[in-house]
XYZ file of C-alpha atoms in Angstrom:
661
model
C 65.544 77.431 79.057
C 65.350 74.889 76.271
C 62.850 74.405 73.529
C 59.167 74.504 74.602
C 56.836 71.449 74.302
C 55.969 69.461 71.187
C 53.469 70.697 68.556
C 50.446 72.520 70.124
C 47.222 73.548 68.363
C 49.130 75.593 65.993
C 51.327 72.801 65.173
C 54.750 74.376 65.974
C 57.463 73.855 68.705
C 59.380 76.397 70.513
C 62.340 77.068 68.334
C 65.733 77.796 69.688
C 67.089 80.029 67.007
C 66.430 83.474 66.291
C 65.941 85.981 63.393
C 68.760 88.376 63.223
C 70.404 91.853 63.138
C 73.422 93.168 61.428
C 76.870 91.805 60.870
C 78.195 88.650 62.352
C 77.892 88.202 66.077
C 77.737 86.030 69.115
C 75.643 86.313 72.218
C 74.828 84.516 75.267
C 72.166 85.062 77.942
C 68.500 85.519 78.566
C 67.017 81.877 78.385
C 64.194 83.280 76.545
C 61.854 81.019 74.279
C 62.363 81.986 70.675
C 60.866 81.599 67.297
C 57.488 81.702 65.548
C 56.063 78.906 67.585
C 57.520 79.858 70.983
C 55.493 79.315 74.138
C 53.928 82.591 75.718
C 55.614 85.369 77.668
C 56.358 84.522 81.192
C 55.536 85.698 84.638
C 57.625 88.733 85.242
C 61.161 89.833 85.069
C 63.205 86.715 86.345
C 67.105 86.668 86.605
C 69.028 88.702 84.005
C 71.093 87.349 80.930
C 74.395 87.903 79.296
C 75.060 89.641 75.973
C 78.048 89.523 73.739
C 77.677 91.900 70.681
C 80.220 90.926 68.029
C 80.377 93.202 65.035
C 82.456 92.089 62.095
C 83.394 92.895 58.631
C 82.729 90.853 55.635
C 85.148 89.941 52.915
C 86.722 92.826 51.205
C 87.298 96.333 52.548
C 84.698 98.419 54.123
C 82.772 100.627 51.497
C 81.444 103.989 52.178
C 77.814 104.441 51.155
C 77.446 107.322 51.662
C 81.158 108.273 51.615
C 81.609 109.426 55.293
C 79.544 106.541 56.905
C 81.997 103.549 57.658
C 80.991 100.664 59.681
C 83.167 99.245 62.394
C 84.350 95.543 62.635
C 82.684 92.754 64.713
C 81.774 93.400 68.419
C 80.375 90.922 70.950
C 78.653 91.989 74.179
C 78.496 89.351 76.832
C 76.081 89.633 79.744
C 75.446 87.419 82.897
C 73.737 88.048 86.097
C 74.936 87.175 89.690
C 72.904 85.087 91.972
C 70.381 86.795 94.195
C 71.443 87.197 97.803
C 67.986 87.992 99.092
C 65.666 85.399 100.855
C 64.367 82.410 99.099
C 66.139 80.027 96.568
C 68.940 81.360 94.706
C 68.633 81.555 91.051
C 71.949 81.514 88.924
C 72.664 84.476 86.825
C 72.692 84.397 82.925
C 74.644 85.910 80.172
C 74.263 86.934 76.646
C 76.765 87.448 74.084
C 76.023 89.207 70.812
C 78.119 89.007 67.548
C 77.814 91.206 64.591
C 79.260 91.136 61.251
C 78.694 92.889 58.023
C 79.295 91.446 54.425
C 81.153 93.545 51.833
C 78.007 93.951 49.805
C 76.057 95.681 52.770
C 75.933 99.606 52.854
C 77.513 101.310 55.625
C 74.075 102.609 56.734
C 72.912 98.986 57.190
C 76.223 98.254 59.055
C 75.777 101.288 61.331
C 72.447 99.978 62.552
C 74.047 97.396 64.983
C 76.342 99.813 66.665
C 73.499 101.935 68.354
C 71.787 98.485 69.175
C 75.011 97.558 71.324
C 74.657 100.833 73.352
C 70.902 100.592 73.708
C 71.347 97.145 75.209
C 73.797 98.552 77.629
C 71.698 101.399 78.702
C 68.609 99.342 79.102
C 70.373 96.752 81.161
C 71.843 99.420 83.424
C 68.369 100.193 84.412
C 66.305 97.019 84.138
C 68.836 94.216 84.912
C 71.493 95.450 87.342
C 72.875 91.981 88.061
C 73.538 91.181 84.332
C 77.019 90.839 83.175
C 78.037 92.218 79.685
C 81.014 92.087 77.434
C 81.926 93.426 73.992
C 84.017 91.556 71.474
C 85.042 92.379 67.972
C 86.024 89.869 65.338
C 87.317 90.512 61.788
C 89.825 93.026 63.311
C 93.470 93.486 62.319
C 94.467 93.720 65.729
C 93.509 90.821 68.408
C 93.104 90.753 72.199
C 91.710 87.606 73.903
C 92.876 84.989 76.368
C 93.509 82.283 73.711
C 95.296 84.661 71.343
C 92.924 84.036 68.562
C 93.765 86.236 65.371
C 91.351 88.921 64.319
C 89.331 88.571 67.608
C 89.442 91.640 70.110
C 87.712 91.530 73.453
C 86.921 95.029 74.086
C 85.145 94.592 77.363
C 85.398 91.657 79.647
C 82.263 90.127 81.202
C 81.241 92.600 84.013
C 78.084 94.687 85.024
C 77.096 97.377 82.719
C 77.965 100.775 83.917
C 78.256 104.465 82.862
C 81.930 104.008 82.258
C 81.486 101.124 79.696
C 78.730 103.148 77.846
C 81.052 106.319 77.504
C 83.735 103.977 76.257
C 81.310 102.786 73.406
C 80.403 106.426 72.864
C 83.862 107.370 71.615
C 83.242 105.259 68.625
C 80.070 107.257 67.663
C 79.998 109.859 64.701
C 82.599 110.429 62.092
C 85.438 110.906 64.383
C 84.430 107.883 66.287
C 84.430 105.856 63.035
C 87.833 107.117 62.290
C 89.037 106.206 65.647
C 87.577 102.825 65.353
C 89.490 102.138 61.928
C 92.587 103.287 63.447
C 92.316 101.162 66.637
C 91.059 97.965 65.385
C 91.532 97.886 61.663
C 90.023 95.212 59.487
C 91.164 91.663 58.293
C 88.669 89.390 56.552
C 90.787 86.226 57.290
C 88.777 85.635 60.480
C 87.226 82.354 61.781
C 83.722 82.409 63.109
C 84.454 79.163 65.158
C 87.213 80.938 67.135
C 84.981 84.034 67.600
C 82.586 81.702 69.501
C 85.368 80.019 71.286
C 86.394 83.343 72.470
C 82.920 84.075 73.843
C 82.808 80.601 75.447
C 86.079 81.480 77.216
C 84.381 84.548 78.772
C 81.667 82.429 80.039
C 84.126 79.972 81.636
C 86.021 82.826 83.285
C 83.063 83.683 85.462
C 83.088 81.655 88.735
C 79.533 82.319 89.524
C 76.719 80.073 88.919
C 74.584 81.272 85.919
C 71.089 80.666 85.264
C 71.315 80.674 81.484
C 73.788 81.685 78.726
C 73.036 82.900 75.353
C 75.021 84.014 72.141
C 73.342 86.335 69.791
C 74.818 86.337 66.291
C 74.146 89.489 64.145
C 75.093 89.049 60.380
C 73.986 89.790 57.107
C 76.304 87.287 55.519
C 74.422 84.058 55.174
C 77.601 81.945 54.136
C 80.550 83.459 55.904
C 82.969 80.531 55.135
C 81.881 79.632 51.542
C 85.325 79.102 50.375
C 86.954 77.519 53.489
C 85.438 74.180 54.474
C 87.994 73.863 57.469
C 86.665 77.160 58.979
C 82.990 76.295 58.362
C 83.610 72.858 59.945
C 85.193 74.537 62.915
C 82.388 76.939 63.419
C 79.935 73.959 63.318
C 81.876 72.095 65.794
C 82.046 75.029 68.105
C 78.414 75.671 67.849
C 77.912 72.073 68.864
C 80.069 72.363 71.782
C 78.228 75.348 72.933
C 74.788 73.613 72.613
C 76.105 70.680 74.720
C 77.353 73.008 77.441
C 74.036 74.909 77.712
C 74.801 77.941 75.722
C 71.951 78.964 73.396
C 73.016 80.551 69.929
C 70.680 82.900 68.402
C 70.700 84.266 64.872
C 69.583 87.927 64.292
C 70.365 88.807 60.439
C 70.294 92.083 58.657
C 68.944 92.552 55.272
C 71.220 91.764 52.239
C 70.624 91.929 48.475
C 68.926 88.780 47.343
C 67.645 87.875 50.998
C 69.126 85.994 53.637
C 69.270 82.008 53.175
C 69.528 80.333 56.566
C 70.010 76.890 54.827
C 73.446 77.831 53.409
C 75.260 77.771 56.670
C 73.316 78.617 59.754
C 70.999 75.575 59.654
C 73.774 73.718 61.292
C 74.830 76.421 63.717
C 71.607 77.769 65.361
C 69.289 75.561 67.416
C 66.361 75.046 65.202
C 63.966 72.446 66.041
C 63.959 69.319 63.610
C 60.652 69.687 62.510
C 60.637 73.338 61.663
C 60.440 74.602 58.160
C 63.647 76.457 57.693
C 62.235 78.564 54.902
C 59.908 80.130 57.393
C 62.134 82.832 59.050
C 61.402 86.115 60.390
C 62.308 89.101 58.042
C 65.595 90.471 58.025
C 66.042 93.700 60.096
C 66.106 96.647 57.775
C 65.790 99.243 60.520
C 67.213 99.945 63.860
C 63.763 99.781 65.339
C 63.167 96.327 64.186
C 66.615 95.195 65.246
C 66.105 96.527 68.706
C 62.543 94.936 68.772
C 64.088 91.461 68.095
C 66.916 92.016 70.588
C 64.283 92.971 73.262
C 62.289 89.839 72.471
C 65.324 87.671 72.959
C 66.189 89.393 76.355
C 62.646 88.907 77.598
C 62.476 85.928 80.146
C 59.599 83.522 79.267
C 59.241 82.066 82.621
C 56.268 80.072 84.047
C 54.542 81.689 86.944
C 53.667 78.160 88.099
C 53.432 74.635 86.944
C 50.462 72.496 88.012
C 48.097 69.996 86.888
C 44.693 70.295 85.088
C 42.299 67.612 86.463
C 39.740 66.542 84.213
C 38.349 63.862 86.381
C 39.759 61.783 89.278
C 41.701 59.564 86.876
C 42.764 61.930 84.117
C 44.979 65.062 84.438
C 47.557 66.977 82.500
C 50.311 69.320 83.342
C 50.216 72.997 82.324
C 52.478 76.078 82.832
C 50.808 79.320 84.075
C 51.939 82.503 82.350
C 51.479 86.262 82.696
C 51.024 87.519 79.076
C 50.747 91.123 80.366
C 52.053 92.362 83.683
C 52.011 96.013 84.874
C 55.438 97.696 84.694
C 56.614 99.507 87.782
C 59.360 101.628 88.667
C 62.357 99.959 90.136
C 62.361 100.195 93.988
C 64.923 102.473 95.245
C 67.865 101.042 96.942
C 68.743 102.597 100.561
C 72.336 103.722 100.884
C 74.486 104.725 103.937
C 74.941 108.451 103.583
C 78.660 108.479 104.484
C 79.939 105.700 102.086
C 76.900 105.199 99.564
C 77.091 101.356 100.375
C 73.664 99.529 100.241
C 72.012 98.942 103.702
C 69.917 96.038 104.769
C 66.452 96.642 106.640
C 65.658 94.384 109.463
C 62.402 94.334 111.445
C 62.184 93.426 114.983
C 59.153 93.076 117.468
C 59.397 94.544 120.964
C 57.082 94.148 123.989
C 55.231 97.480 124.243
C 55.288 97.536 128.034
C 58.777 96.100 128.969
C 60.657 96.900 125.724
C 62.001 93.475 125.387
C 62.761 91.811 122.190
C 60.323 89.275 121.060
C 61.126 85.985 119.120
C 58.809 84.854 116.421
C 57.635 82.126 118.771
C 56.774 84.679 121.347
C 54.070 86.245 119.043
C 50.373 85.134 118.347
C 47.755 86.459 116.036
C 44.230 87.585 117.039
C 40.996 88.964 115.683
C 37.886 90.408 117.453
C 34.813 88.460 116.795
C 31.505 88.893 118.808
C 33.379 91.161 121.314
C 35.767 88.323 121.921
C 39.486 88.322 120.989
C 40.131 85.095 119.070
C 43.799 84.220 119.481
C 45.476 81.672 117.067
C 48.930 80.333 116.952
C 51.000 80.714 113.821
C 50.694 77.094 112.870
C 46.759 77.566 113.225
C 46.723 80.554 110.945
C 48.765 78.762 108.357
C 46.436 75.803 108.448
C 43.279 78.007 107.928
C 44.946 79.297 104.648
C 44.987 75.828 103.238
C 42.075 74.956 101.025
C 43.330 71.848 99.198
C 46.111 70.884 96.838
C 47.088 73.238 94.092
C 45.860 72.565 90.758
C 42.978 73.510 88.184
C 39.885 71.159 88.869
C 37.342 70.918 85.915
C 33.812 71.548 86.933
C 32.063 71.769 83.557
C 31.643 73.741 80.304
C 29.403 76.795 79.405
C 28.857 78.766 76.082
C 31.374 81.587 75.641
C 28.413 83.976 75.156
C 27.780 83.562 79.089
C 31.193 85.281 79.856
C 30.361 89.150 80.046
C 32.906 92.020 80.193
C 31.666 92.912 83.602
C 32.693 89.780 85.072
C 36.374 91.028 84.879
C 37.830 91.337 88.290
C 41.659 90.903 87.904
C 44.254 90.581 85.056
C 43.899 87.218 83.244
C 46.582 84.558 83.061
C 47.416 81.890 80.274
C 48.104 78.206 80.435
C 50.249 76.133 78.012
C 50.894 72.387 78.084
C 53.998 71.106 80.159
C 55.221 67.886 78.490
C 58.251 67.610 80.906
C 56.009 66.917 83.823
C 53.365 64.425 82.423
C 53.903 62.736 79.226
C 51.104 63.119 76.707
C 50.075 66.494 78.214
C 50.455 68.429 74.886
C 48.229 66.004 72.758
C 45.588 65.912 75.506
C 45.607 69.802 75.679
C 45.641 70.191 72.178
C 42.301 67.863 71.814
C 40.691 69.862 74.483
C 41.546 73.138 72.946
C 40.278 72.032 69.493
C 37.026 70.815 70.985
C 36.468 74.042 72.943
C 37.031 76.225 69.790
C 34.857 74.207 67.619
C 31.834 74.188 70.111
C 32.629 77.784 71.203
C 32.570 77.024 75.019
C 34.717 77.704 77.970
C 35.689 75.348 80.785
C 34.712 76.355 84.291
C 37.379 75.348 87.036
C 38.424 75.645 90.681
C 41.724 77.230 90.635
C 44.218 77.025 93.610
C 47.573 78.363 92.420
C 49.544 77.541 95.678
C 48.748 75.478 98.727
C 48.278 78.599 100.897
C 46.159 80.490 98.430
C 42.427 80.660 98.626
C 40.618 78.878 95.689
C 39.202 81.069 92.777
C 36.568 80.282 90.364
C 37.846 80.830 86.877
C 36.853 80.489 83.129
C 39.419 78.940 80.493
C 38.769 80.685 77.409
C 40.190 78.820 74.348
C 42.509 80.992 71.999
C 43.602 79.604 68.484
C 47.202 80.240 67.366
C 47.431 83.379 65.256
C 50.301 83.740 62.505
C 51.158 86.583 60.401
C 51.736 86.567 56.720
C 55.430 85.331 57.328
C 54.214 82.400 59.641
C 55.565 84.120 62.573
C 53.437 83.671 65.579
C 51.333 86.635 66.791
C 49.239 85.021 69.552
C 50.000 81.542 71.171
C 47.668 78.603 71.275
C 46.175 77.995 74.755
C 43.661 78.905 77.451
C 43.267 82.414 79.089
C 42.515 81.973 82.633
C 39.669 84.446 83.546
C 38.928 85.101 87.146
C 35.333 85.115 87.767
C 33.860 87.206 90.631
C 32.225 85.454 93.723
C 28.778 86.635 95.007
C 30.491 88.720 97.643
C 32.335 90.632 95.025
C 29.428 92.213 93.273
C 28.071 95.771 94.313
C 24.622 97.177 93.634
C 24.965 100.447 91.855
C 21.906 102.898 91.603
C 21.414 103.697 87.808
C 20.180 107.070 86.966
C 17.385 107.684 84.616
C 18.732 107.780 81.210
C 17.557 110.224 78.447
C 17.120 108.357 75.316
C 18.930 109.677 72.056
C 17.256 110.173 68.840
C 18.265 108.139 65.914
C 19.549 111.015 64.212
C 21.767 111.676 67.087
C 23.012 108.110 67.213
C 23.806 108.213 63.501
C 25.879 111.242 63.781
C 27.841 109.760 66.653
C 28.390 106.821 64.454
C 29.883 108.967 61.712
C 32.461 110.643 64.381
C 33.339 107.279 65.701
C 33.900 105.857 62.267
C 36.316 108.961 61.412
C 38.481 108.376 64.624
C 38.915 104.860 64.281
C 42.570 103.510 64.258
C 44.424 100.213 64.505
C 45.429 99.810 68.032
C 48.690 98.016 69.099
C 49.616 97.544 72.742
C 53.331 97.835 72.003
C 52.706 101.143 70.291
C 52.080 103.066 73.610
C 54.707 103.346 76.216
C 54.205 104.544 79.731
C 55.417 108.124 79.706
C 56.155 108.277 83.504
C 58.413 105.292 83.294
C 60.094 106.335 80.135
C 61.041 109.758 81.476
C 62.071 108.233 84.721
C 64.582 105.917 82.971
C 65.882 108.834 80.663
C 66.538 110.727 83.902
C 68.381 107.886 85.374
C 70.416 107.360 82.239
C 71.282 110.983 82.209
C 72.544 110.846 85.730
C 74.467 107.666 85.006
C 76.132 109.156 81.916
C 76.781 112.458 83.152
C 74.658 114.057 80.478
C 73.839 117.842 80.488
C 70.113 117.396 80.662
C 67.955 114.032 80.156
C 66.247 113.310 76.908
C 62.584 114.171 76.769
C 60.325 111.177 76.478
C 57.490 111.489 73.940
C 54.106 110.975 75.547
C 52.171 108.978 72.968
C 48.873 108.816 75.028
C 48.232 112.624 74.341
C 45.407 112.813 71.654
C 46.376 114.164 68.402
C 43.993 117.081 68.410
C 44.818 118.643 65.031
C 44.691 115.138 63.286
C 41.363 114.564 64.857
C 40.050 117.976 63.889
C 41.216 117.463 60.324
C 39.474 114.061 60.186
C 36.145 115.231 61.739
C 35.655 118.318 59.865
C 32.276 119.880 60.617
C 30.906 116.606 62.212
C 31.537 117.964 65.754
C 29.549 121.227 65.175
C 26.734 119.236 63.432
C 26.631 116.843 66.468
C 26.413 119.808 69.091
C 23.502 121.296 67.089
C 21.683 118.060 67.256
C 22.291 117.371 71.052
C 22.749 120.726 73.027
C 20.382 123.724 73.171
C 21.092 126.836 71.151
C 22.321 128.821 74.108
C 24.824 126.004 75.206
C 28.216 127.264 76.433
C 30.936 124.459 77.263
C 33.139 127.058 78.978
C 30.376 128.739 81.011
C 29.845 127.776 84.830
C 26.596 125.795 85.827
C 24.279 128.200 87.601
C 23.787 127.414 91.436
C 20.264 126.292 92.316
C 18.682 128.495 94.888
C 17.290 126.711 97.927
C 15.592 127.746 101.149
C 17.737 127.408 104.343
C 15.224 124.931 106.030
C 15.384 122.867 102.730
C 18.992 122.393 102.774
C 20.321 118.900 102.921
C 22.161 117.658 105.869
C 26.000 118.442 105.135
C 27.023 115.267 106.931
C 28.055 112.657 104.546
C 25.686 109.806 103.838
C 26.523 106.135 104.696
C 25.491 102.840 103.249
C 24.760 101.269 106.568
C 22.047 102.446 108.950
C 22.874 103.326 112.602
C 20.844 100.232 113.765
C 22.775 97.909 111.444
C 26.042 99.398 112.626
C 24.950 98.879 116.335
C 24.170 95.330 115.633
C 27.338 94.665 113.869
C 29.083 96.010 116.759
C 27.183 93.882 119.286
C 27.869 90.822 117.322
C 31.627 91.734 116.683
C 31.281 91.410 112.847
C 32.090 94.873 111.960
C 34.966 93.280 109.837
C 32.263 92.222 107.305
C 31.999 95.752 106.062
C 34.339 97.161 103.536
C 37.030 99.718 104.401
C 35.134 102.730 102.454
C 31.864 101.864 104.183
C 33.709 101.949 107.694
C 35.389 105.364 106.771
C 31.958 106.762 105.778
C 30.602 105.633 109.077
C 33.575 107.181 110.967
C 33.282 110.532 109.040
C 29.339 110.472 109.636
C 29.948 110.422 113.437
C 32.840 112.717 113.426
C 35.360 110.129 114.236
C 38.838 109.617 112.924
C 38.624 108.006 109.642
C 42.367 107.421 108.930
C 44.254 104.143 109.385
C 43.917 100.503 108.868
C 40.853 98.426 108.929
C 41.026 97.199 112.565
C 41.668 100.698 113.567
C 38.515 101.829 112.069
C 36.726 98.961 113.607
C 38.096 99.848 117.109
C 37.104 103.503 116.828
C 33.466 102.448 115.783
C 33.221 99.873 118.441
C 34.320 102.371 121.159
C 31.992 104.952 120.018
C 28.828 102.701 120.106
C 29.983 101.192 123.581
C 29.871 104.613 124.949
C 26.464 105.800 123.197
């Protein structure tokens, strides 16, 4: 994907460069929107990418700081994804190449950070993006191995799917023995050319004959001016970077820390794809830790894809185009693949419909759809059912504005979405969107709209809640500017809840609880807590793929830190218990059973929300379908009927029962 739309409310464009990680590196792949003013995250996973991790050496020999830690030369990893063969339109695969190179002033500890980053990319892609293609290329080596016979460029792994064999090949260069093997195998030579390294990555892309959705090159380095004393090589690197840009290959920079800071304007301003109106002095911090480097790599990998693009109609004659994004989406375990037990080859599942009486195979044109209503079976053709699902053209249709104070927490009914202008569809959308957002923020109002995401989707009533762009101290975007799409409930979605009588708390009890809450406050960040079930699942898969003795145990960060909480609270808990509970209160004791006369015992049959007369009238009118599934199940259990199955089965059971009684 290319750069995002023009300046939004925050004033920035989607940049096409990046921050950086260690050593000099080249990478291709993911098609993610980058930079401080990038548009929001997209709707889901999308197709994969290609990574080329290139780890090179700076001028001079490797230094040992500490003595036994010696970094390897450059290594790029290329990744691409094959087209999807399932139904629907085919999206081309993508690749990412990553190049890493360390300057001579960098410490060995800093250089070593990019090595586990390569392995982590491989292991994560084995699990999350099985159709990605990856390659590893080194530059700054003494030996060379590439199709163009460039000096000091070594293609360790050609572009292919990540697998256990490739990860194990990288693992042999871990540890002190691995470093010694690396130096012996590849050596080091500072007379390399960054332009030729980029050229080698481009050749790897060209050798793949499948269509690719996006290409990316990630450049890891802590050398901000690699060819300071060689203008010819610097010119070649700039020329090759321009050629890559013309062919649709995105070049990202991820830089490691170096003494004195990393100055992007010395060389990489002309290499990476930075928007013309961006301030080059505002760049993300250099990565000083492996966690920082991996965080940036993961940000590059994430697809920023619009869920859908549609128009926001302000009136009949005025509209603008927006993209709809999912800022947050629940992560699930990947679906298991069915294999043939004899050969372990993937199998395809096909569904066929047969006539229950004759056993003959039915074609789609032979089937119809029906629903019972008023004791009659209403039969519809397939075309009629599709026509019933159409409620108008897709889009957001403005109804009016309401104060933000009228939006309550209990109005939440499903996860919200996010809209951002799409200048490519309607020219001027960004300017109009910007004006609307600023006025909504100034007046603290929300826009109410009728929202139809697709032609065959029922319309929803939504509120567009404005959000101002938020930047951190380094001018890197934390929150994008735009509108949150909050889905509002219909009247049918509301339920009546019987509230029990509340016992009021005294002011002393309330004040004591305030003290407890204040002691247990902490800064919450959504990216600080990983799903422990998913993490352990992925670690188990990694252990199986890499033939590990046992999987690594994932840390459950959702467990409360009891010792730390007790240390913070001190005696507050005991003081609160004395204020609230009676003196003989025992939290571990069992509640005493209330004695009750036999004739006063309540009916053991479950209570139902709908009376028998109402159920009978529903059956006679054929409108049992208006009741919810829980209400139907309660009614079935009340009358001793089978309460399992789908909604229509529950309706049939109740209908049969009341017709007989």
